[in-house]
Coordinates of C-alpha atoms in Angstrom, one line a residue:
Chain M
X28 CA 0.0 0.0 0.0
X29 CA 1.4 3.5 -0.3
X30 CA 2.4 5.6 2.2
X31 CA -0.5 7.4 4.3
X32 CA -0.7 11.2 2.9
X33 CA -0.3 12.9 6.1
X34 CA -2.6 16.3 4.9
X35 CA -5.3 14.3 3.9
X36 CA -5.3 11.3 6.7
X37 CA -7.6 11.0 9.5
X38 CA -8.7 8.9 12.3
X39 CA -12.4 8.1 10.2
X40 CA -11.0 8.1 6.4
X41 CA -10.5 4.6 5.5
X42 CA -6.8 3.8 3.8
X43 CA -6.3 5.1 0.4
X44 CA -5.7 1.7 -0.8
X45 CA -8.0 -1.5 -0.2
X46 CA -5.7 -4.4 1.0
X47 CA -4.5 -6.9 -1.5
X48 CA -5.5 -11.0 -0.7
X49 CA -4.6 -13.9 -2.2
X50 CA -7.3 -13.8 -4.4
X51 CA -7.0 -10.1 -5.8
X52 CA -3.2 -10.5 -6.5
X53 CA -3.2 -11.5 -10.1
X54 CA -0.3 -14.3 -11.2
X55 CA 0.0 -12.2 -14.5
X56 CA 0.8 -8.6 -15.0
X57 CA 0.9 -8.1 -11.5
X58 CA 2.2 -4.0 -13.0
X59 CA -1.6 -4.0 -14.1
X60 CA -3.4 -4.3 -10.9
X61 CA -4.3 -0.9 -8.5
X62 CA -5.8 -1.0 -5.0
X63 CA -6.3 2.3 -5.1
X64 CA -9.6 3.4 -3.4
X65 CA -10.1 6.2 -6.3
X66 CA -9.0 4.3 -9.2
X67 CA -11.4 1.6 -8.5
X68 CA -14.3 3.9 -7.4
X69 CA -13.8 5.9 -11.0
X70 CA -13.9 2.1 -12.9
X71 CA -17.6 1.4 -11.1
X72 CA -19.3 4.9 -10.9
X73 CA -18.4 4.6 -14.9
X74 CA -20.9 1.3 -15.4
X75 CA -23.7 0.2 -14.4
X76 CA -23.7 -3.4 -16.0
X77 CA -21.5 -6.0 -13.7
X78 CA -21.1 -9.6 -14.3
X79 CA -22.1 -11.3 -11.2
X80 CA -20.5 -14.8 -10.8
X81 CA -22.0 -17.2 -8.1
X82 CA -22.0 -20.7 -7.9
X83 CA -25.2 -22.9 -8.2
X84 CA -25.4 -26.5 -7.5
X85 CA -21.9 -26.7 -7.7
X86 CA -20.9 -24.7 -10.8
X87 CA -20.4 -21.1 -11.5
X88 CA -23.1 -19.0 -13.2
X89 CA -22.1 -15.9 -14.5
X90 CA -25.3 -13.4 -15.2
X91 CA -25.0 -9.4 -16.7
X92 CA -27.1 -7.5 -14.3
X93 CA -27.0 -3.3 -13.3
X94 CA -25.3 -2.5 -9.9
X95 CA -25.0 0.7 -7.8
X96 CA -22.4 2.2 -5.5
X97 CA -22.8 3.9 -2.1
X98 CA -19.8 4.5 -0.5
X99 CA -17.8 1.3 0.0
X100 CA -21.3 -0.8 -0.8
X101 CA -22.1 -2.2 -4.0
X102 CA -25.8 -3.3 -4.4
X103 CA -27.6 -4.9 -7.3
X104 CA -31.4 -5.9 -7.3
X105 CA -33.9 -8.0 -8.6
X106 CA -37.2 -10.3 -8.4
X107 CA -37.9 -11.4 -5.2
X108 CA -38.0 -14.7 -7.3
X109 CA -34.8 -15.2 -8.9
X110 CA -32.3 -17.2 -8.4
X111 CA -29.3 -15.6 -6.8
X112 CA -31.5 -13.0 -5.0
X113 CA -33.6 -16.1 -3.8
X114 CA -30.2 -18.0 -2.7
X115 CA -28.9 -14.9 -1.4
X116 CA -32.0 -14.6 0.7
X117 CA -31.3 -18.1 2.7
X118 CA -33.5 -20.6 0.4
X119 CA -32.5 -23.9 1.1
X120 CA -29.1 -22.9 3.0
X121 CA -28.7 -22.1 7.2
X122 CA -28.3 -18.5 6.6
X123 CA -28.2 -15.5 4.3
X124 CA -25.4 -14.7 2.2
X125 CA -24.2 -15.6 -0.9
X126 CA -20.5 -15.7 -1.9
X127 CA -20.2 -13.7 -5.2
X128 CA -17.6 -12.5 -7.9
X129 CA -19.0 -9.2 -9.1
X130 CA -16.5 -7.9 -12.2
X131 CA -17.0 -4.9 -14.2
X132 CA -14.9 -4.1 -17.4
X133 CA -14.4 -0.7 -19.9
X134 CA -13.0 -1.2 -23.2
X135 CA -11.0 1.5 -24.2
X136 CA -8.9 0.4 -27.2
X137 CA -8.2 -2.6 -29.8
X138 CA -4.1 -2.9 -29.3
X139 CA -2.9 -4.0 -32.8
X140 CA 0.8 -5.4 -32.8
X141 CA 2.7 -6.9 -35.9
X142 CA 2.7 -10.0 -33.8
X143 CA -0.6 -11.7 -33.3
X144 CA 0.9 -12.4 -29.9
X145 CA 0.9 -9.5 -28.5
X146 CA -2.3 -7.9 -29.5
X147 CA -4.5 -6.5 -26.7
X148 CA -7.2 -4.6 -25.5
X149 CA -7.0 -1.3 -23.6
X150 CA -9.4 -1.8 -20.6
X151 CA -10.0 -1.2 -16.9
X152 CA -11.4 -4.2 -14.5
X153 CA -12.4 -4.3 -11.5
X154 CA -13.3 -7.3 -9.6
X155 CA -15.0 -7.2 -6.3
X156 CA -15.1 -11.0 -4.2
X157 CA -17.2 -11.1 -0.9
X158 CA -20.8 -12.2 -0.1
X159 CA -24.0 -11.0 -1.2
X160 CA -26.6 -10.1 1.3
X161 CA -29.8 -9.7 1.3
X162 CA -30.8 -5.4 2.8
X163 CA -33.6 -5.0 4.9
X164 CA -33.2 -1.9 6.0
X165 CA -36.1 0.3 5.0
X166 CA -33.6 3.6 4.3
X167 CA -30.9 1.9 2.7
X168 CA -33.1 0.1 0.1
X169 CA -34.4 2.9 -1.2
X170 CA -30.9 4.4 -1.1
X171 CA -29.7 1.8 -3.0
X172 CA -32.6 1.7 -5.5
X173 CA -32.2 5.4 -6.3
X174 CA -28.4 4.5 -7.0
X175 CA -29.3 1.6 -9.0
X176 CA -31.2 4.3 -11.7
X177 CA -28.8 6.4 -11.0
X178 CA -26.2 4.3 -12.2
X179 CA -27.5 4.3 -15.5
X180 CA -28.6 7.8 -16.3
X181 CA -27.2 10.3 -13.0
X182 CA -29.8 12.5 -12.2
X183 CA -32.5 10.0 -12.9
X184 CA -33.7 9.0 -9.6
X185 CA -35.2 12.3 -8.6
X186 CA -37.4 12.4 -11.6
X187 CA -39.4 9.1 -11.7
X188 CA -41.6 8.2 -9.6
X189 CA -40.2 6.4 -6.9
X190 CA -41.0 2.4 -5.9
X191 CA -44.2 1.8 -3.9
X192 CA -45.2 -0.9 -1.3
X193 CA -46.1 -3.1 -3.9
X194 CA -42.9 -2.8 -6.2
X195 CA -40.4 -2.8 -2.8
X196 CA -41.9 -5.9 -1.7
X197 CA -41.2 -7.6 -5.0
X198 CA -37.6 -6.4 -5.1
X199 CA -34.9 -7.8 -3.8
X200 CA -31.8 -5.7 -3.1
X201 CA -28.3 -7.2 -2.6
X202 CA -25.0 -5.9 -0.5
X203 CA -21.5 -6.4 -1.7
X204 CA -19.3 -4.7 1.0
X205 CA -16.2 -3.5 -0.9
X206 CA -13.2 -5.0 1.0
X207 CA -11.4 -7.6 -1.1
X208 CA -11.0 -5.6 -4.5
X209 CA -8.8 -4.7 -6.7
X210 CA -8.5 -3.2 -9.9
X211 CA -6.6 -3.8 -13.3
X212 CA -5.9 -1.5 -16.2
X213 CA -4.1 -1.6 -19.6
X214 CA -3.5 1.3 -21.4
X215 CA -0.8 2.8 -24.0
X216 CA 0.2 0.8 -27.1
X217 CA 1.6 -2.8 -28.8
X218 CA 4.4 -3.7 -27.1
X219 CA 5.8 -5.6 -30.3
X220 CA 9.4 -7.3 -30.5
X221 CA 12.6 -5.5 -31.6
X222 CA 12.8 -7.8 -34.1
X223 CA 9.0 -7.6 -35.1
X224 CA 9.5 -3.7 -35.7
X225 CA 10.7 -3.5 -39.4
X226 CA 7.6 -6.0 -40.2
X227 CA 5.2 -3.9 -42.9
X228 CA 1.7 -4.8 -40.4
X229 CA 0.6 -1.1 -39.3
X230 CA 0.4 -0.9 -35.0
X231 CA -1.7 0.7 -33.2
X232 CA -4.9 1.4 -30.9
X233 CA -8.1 2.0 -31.7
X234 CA -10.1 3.8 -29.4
X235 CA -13.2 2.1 -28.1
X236 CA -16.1 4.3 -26.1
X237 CA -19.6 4.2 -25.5
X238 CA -21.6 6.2 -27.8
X239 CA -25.0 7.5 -26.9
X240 CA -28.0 8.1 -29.7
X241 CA -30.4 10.5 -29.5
X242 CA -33.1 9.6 -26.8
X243 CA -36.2 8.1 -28.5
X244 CA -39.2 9.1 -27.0
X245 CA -41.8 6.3 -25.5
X246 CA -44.8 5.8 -27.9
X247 CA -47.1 6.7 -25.3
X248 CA -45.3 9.7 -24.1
X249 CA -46.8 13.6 -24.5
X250 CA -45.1 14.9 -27.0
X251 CA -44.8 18.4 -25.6
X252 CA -42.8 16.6 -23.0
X253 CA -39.2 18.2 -23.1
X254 CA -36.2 15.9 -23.2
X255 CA -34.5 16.5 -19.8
X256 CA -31.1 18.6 -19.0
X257 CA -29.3 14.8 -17.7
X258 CA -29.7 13.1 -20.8
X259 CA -28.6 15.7 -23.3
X260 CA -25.5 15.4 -21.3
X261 CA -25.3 12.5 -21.7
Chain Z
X14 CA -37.7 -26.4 -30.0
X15 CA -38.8 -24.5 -33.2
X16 CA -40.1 -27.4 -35.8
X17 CA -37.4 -28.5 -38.3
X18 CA -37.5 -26.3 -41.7
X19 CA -37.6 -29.4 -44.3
X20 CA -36.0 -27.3 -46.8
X21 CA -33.0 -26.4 -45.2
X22 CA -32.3 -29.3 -42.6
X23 CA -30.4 -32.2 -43.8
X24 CA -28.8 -35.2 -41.9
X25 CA -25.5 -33.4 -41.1
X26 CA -26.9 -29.8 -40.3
X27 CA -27.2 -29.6 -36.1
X28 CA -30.8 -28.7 -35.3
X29 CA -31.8 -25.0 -35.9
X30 CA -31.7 -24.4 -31.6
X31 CA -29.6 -25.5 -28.4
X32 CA -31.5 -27.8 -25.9
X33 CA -33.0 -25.7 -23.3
X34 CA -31.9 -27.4 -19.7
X35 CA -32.6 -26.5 -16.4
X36 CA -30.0 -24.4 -16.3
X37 CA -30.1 -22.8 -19.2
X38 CA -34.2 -21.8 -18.5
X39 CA -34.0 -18.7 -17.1
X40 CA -36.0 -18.2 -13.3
X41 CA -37.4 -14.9 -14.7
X42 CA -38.3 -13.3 -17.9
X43 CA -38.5 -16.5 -19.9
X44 CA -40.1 -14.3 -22.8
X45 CA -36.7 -13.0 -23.2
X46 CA -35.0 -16.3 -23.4
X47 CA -33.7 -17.6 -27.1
X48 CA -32.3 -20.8 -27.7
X49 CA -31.7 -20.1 -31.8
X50 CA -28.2 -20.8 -33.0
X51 CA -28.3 -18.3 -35.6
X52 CA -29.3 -15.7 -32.6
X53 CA -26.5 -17.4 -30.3
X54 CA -23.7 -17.1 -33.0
X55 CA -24.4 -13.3 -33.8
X56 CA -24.5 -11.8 -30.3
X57 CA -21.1 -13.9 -30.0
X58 CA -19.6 -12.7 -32.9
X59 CA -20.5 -9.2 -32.4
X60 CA -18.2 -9.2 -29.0
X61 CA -14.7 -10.1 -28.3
X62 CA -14.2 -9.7 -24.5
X63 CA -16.4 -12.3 -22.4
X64 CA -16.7 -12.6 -18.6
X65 CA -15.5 -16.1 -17.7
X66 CA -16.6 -17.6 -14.6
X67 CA -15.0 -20.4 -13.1
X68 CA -14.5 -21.6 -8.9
X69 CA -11.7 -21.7 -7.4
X70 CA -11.1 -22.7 -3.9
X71 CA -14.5 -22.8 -3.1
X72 CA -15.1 -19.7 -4.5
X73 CA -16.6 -18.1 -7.7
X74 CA -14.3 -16.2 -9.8
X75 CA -15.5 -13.9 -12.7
X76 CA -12.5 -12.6 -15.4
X77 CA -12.8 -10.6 -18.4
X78 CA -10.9 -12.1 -21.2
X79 CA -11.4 -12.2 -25.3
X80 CA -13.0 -15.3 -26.8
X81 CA -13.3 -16.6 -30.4
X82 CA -15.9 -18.8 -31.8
X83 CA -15.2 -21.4 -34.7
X84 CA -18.3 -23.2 -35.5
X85 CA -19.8 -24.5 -32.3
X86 CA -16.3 -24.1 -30.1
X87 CA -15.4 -21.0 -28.0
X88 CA -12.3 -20.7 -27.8
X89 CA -10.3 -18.6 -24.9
X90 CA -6.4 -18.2 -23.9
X91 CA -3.9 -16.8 -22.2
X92 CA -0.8 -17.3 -20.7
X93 CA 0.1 -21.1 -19.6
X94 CA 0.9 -19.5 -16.4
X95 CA -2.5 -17.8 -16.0
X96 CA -4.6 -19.4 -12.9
X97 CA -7.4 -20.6 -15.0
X98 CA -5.7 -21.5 -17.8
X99 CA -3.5 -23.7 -15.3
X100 CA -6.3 -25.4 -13.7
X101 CA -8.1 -26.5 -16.8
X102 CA -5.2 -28.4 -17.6
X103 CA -5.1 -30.2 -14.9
X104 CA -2.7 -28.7 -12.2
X105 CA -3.9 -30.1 -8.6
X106 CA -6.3 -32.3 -10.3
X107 CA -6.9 -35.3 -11.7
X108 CA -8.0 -34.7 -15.4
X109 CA -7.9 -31.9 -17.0
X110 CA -11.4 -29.5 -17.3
X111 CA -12.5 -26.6 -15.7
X112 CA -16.4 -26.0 -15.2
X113 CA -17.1 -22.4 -16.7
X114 CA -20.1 -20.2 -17.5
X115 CA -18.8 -17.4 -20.7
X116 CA -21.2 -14.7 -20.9
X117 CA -20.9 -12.3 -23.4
X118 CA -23.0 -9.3 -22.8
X119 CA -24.2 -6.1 -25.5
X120 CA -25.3 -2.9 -23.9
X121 CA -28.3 -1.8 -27.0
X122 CA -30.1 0.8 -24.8
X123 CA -30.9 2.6 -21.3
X124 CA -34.9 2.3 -20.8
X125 CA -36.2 5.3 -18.7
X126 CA -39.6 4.6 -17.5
X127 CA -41.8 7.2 -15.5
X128 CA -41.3 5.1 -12.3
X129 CA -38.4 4.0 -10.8
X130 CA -39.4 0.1 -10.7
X131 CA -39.7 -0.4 -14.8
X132 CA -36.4 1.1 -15.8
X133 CA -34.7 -1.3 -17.5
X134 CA -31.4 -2.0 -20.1
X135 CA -31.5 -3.1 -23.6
X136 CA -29.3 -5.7 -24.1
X137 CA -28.4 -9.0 -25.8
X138 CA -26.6 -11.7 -23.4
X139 CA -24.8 -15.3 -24.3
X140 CA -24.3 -17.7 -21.2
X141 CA -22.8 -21.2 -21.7
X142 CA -22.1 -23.4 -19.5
X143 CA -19.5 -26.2 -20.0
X144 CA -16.0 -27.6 -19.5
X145 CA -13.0 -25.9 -20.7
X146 CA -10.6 -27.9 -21.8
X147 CA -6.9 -27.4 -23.2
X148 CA -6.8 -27.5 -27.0
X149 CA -3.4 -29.4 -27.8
X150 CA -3.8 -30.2 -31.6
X151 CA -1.6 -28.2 -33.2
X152 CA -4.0 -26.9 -36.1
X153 CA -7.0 -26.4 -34.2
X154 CA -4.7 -24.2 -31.5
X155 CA -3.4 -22.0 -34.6
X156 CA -7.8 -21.8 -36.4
X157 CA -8.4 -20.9 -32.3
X158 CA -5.6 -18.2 -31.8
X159 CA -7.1 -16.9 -35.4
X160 CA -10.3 -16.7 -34.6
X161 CA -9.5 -14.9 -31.1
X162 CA -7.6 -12.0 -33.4
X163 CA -10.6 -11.8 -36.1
X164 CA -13.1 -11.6 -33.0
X165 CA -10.9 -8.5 -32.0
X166 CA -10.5 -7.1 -35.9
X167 CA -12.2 -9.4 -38.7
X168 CA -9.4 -9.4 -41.0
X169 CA -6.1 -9.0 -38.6
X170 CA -4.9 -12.3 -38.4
X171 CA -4.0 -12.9 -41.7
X172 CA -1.8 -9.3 -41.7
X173 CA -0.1 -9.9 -38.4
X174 CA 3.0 -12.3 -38.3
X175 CA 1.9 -15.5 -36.7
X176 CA 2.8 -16.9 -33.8
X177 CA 5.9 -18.4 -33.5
X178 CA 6.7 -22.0 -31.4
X179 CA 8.0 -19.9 -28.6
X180 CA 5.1 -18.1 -28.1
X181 CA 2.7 -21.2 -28.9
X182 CA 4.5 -22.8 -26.5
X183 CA 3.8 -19.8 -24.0
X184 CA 0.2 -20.1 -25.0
X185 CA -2.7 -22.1 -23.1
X186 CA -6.0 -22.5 -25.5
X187 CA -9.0 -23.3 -24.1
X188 CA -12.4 -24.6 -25.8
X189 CA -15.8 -24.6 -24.9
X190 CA -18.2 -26.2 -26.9
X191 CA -21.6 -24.6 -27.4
X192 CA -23.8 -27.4 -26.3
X193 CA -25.6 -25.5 -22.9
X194 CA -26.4 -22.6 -24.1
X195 CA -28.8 -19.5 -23.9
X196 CA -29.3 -15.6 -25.6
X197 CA -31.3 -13.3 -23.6
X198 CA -32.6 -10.5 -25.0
X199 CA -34.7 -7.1 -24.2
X200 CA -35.7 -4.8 -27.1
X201 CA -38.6 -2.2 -27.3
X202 CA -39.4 1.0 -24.9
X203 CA -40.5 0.9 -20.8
X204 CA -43.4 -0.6 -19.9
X205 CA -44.8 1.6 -17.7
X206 CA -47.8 0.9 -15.8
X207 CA -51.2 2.4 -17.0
X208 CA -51.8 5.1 -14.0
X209 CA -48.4 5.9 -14.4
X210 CA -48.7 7.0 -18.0
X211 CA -49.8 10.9 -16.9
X212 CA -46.6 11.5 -15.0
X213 CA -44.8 14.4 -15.9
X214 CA -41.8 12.3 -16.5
X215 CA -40.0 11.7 -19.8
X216 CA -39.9 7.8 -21.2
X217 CA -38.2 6.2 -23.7
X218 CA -35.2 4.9 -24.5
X219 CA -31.3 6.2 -24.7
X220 CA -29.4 4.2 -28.0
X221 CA -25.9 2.6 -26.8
X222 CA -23.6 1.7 -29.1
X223 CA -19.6 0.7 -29.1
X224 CA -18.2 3.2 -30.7
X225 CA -14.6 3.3 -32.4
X226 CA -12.3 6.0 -32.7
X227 CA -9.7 7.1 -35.5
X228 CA -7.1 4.5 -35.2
X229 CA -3.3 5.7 -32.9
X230 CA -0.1 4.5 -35.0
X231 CA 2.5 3.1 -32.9
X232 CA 5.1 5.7 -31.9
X233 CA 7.6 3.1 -33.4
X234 CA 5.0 2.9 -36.7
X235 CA 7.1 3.9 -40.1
X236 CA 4.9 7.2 -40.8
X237 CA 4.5 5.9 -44.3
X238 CA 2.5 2.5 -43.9
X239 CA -1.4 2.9 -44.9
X240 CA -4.0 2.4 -42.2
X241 CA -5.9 -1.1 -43.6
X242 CA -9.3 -1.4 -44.6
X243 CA -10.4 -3.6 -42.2
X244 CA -9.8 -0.8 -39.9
X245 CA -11.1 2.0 -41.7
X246 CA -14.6 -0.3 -41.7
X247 CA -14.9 -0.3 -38.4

């Protein structure tokens, strides 16, 4: 971990770095990984699709779903009656609590060497390992909720109509404490052999991003409604 | 399973869908849920970086990695020193194979609805289940390392020097045969509920897209050679 910055360090600010296990030390590219609290805060807030791996009846299922961050907790939701959510919530095991892999992943660049070996991809990772639980907490669910839209469009929560008795009860929200994570980046160019340089293949990155269309309006929606301020900036 | 199309089927052609199993039914949202191979193979071959879920020590791990698809085989790799790519040849165990689930996930659209509750994603998901095993034969290895570079770039392997034995020899492959295998899909606007429909709110839906960006030569790149078409298409 790095050394404490003594300006910014207090008694309640948790370490600048989350500590590395076992399990979030990669064996390859170890000069790819980062701990750092910021880093890997930047790499969530800038999703909102994970891939949540769990394992069921003895082997892994890995399922795309949307997540949210609030402070050092990751949540994601869904249906009282699916699966993880329902396994999550105790069915057929002693207690709550369901040990997860929650990854998320930007693309930023195709890395094109002259060598088909050493082409790459420009991305940032983060992968979260810990155990799902189930939130019951009447403020914190709605907290998390309103960071689940949020996640998607920023700004969102405040203008929809929030979830009533009916749609909380059906909802199942999920808590991944973030204590065991780490975070791993590529960026810059091929990295091709000397002797591959004089070779006539051109080399390069090409820059990947999200792209965002122009919002398209619900069938059933007023037209004379106005397009609001968060998604234009967008 | 759809009915066989008498026109097209013959005795060597694989049927037209995968065999839904239990795990491959989804809990929720079976309306969403495709078993078509044609459906399967496109969502796969518009991607190139899958989240790879496998259990080690007990534990569920999820990876991002790039995948290529021949026919009905996925193919992954990496280094032989890499911890998955180690374990599904055997190391610690008896035979070689690694239980996975690959998902391969495409962001299409952000669904706002007027309440919180009916937001939603557009997407397009692949999740197969399956053993990974080590691909050994030297031909299928070099079709497998192909396909992972065409997967990237359609077009790049064939003007990239190949690998050489050092670096095959550097080089775990990894196939995964699409036998347990499901697409999920959502398209269309929200859903909103009728008494919502008034709300002041606007609804529809956000396009997403992966968009690429004007390829970066190599700082070492001879300023003469000609950006390729297959990049230029894009």
């Amino acid at each position: 971990m790095p050394a404490p910055d003594a300006t910014a360090a207090t008694n309640d600010a948790p370490d600048s770095a989350y500590t590395p296990t076992d399990r979030t030390v990669p064996t390859r590219s170890r000069e790819r990984a980062s701990y750092d609290r910021e880093v890997v805060h930047a790499i969530l807030d800038e999703g909102y699709v994970c891939h949540l791996g769990f394992i069921r009846e003895g082997a892994p299922v890995v399922l795309p779903t949307l997540y949210g961050r609030v402070g050092e907790r990751l949540y994601v939701h869904g249906s009282t009656g699916a699966r993880p959510l329902r396994m999550a919530g105790g069915a057929g095991t002693e207690e709550p609590g369901l040990p997860v892999c929650l990854t998320v992943t930007h693309v930023d660049g195709l890395v094109l060497a002259r060598s088909a070996f050493h082409h790459s991809i420009n991305y940032r990772s983060v992968v979260v390992h810990g155990i799902a639980r189930p939130v019951t907490d009447p403020a914190e669910r709605t907290a998390a909720l309103d960071a689940l839209v949020d996640h998607v469009v920023p700004g969102r929560s405040a203008d929809s109509r929030p979830a009533n008795g009916k749609e909380l009860a059906a909802t199942a929200v999920l808590r991944l404490d973030l204590e065991e994570v780490s975070a791993k980046l590529r960026t810059g160019g091929p990295n091709d052999d000397d002797e591959d340089l004089e070779l006539p293949h051109w080399s390069g990155v090409v820059p990947v991003a999200r792209a965002y269309g122009a919002p398209i309006p619900a069938d059933d929606l007023s037209p004379d409604t106005p397009v609001p301020g968060y998604l234009t900036r967008l």
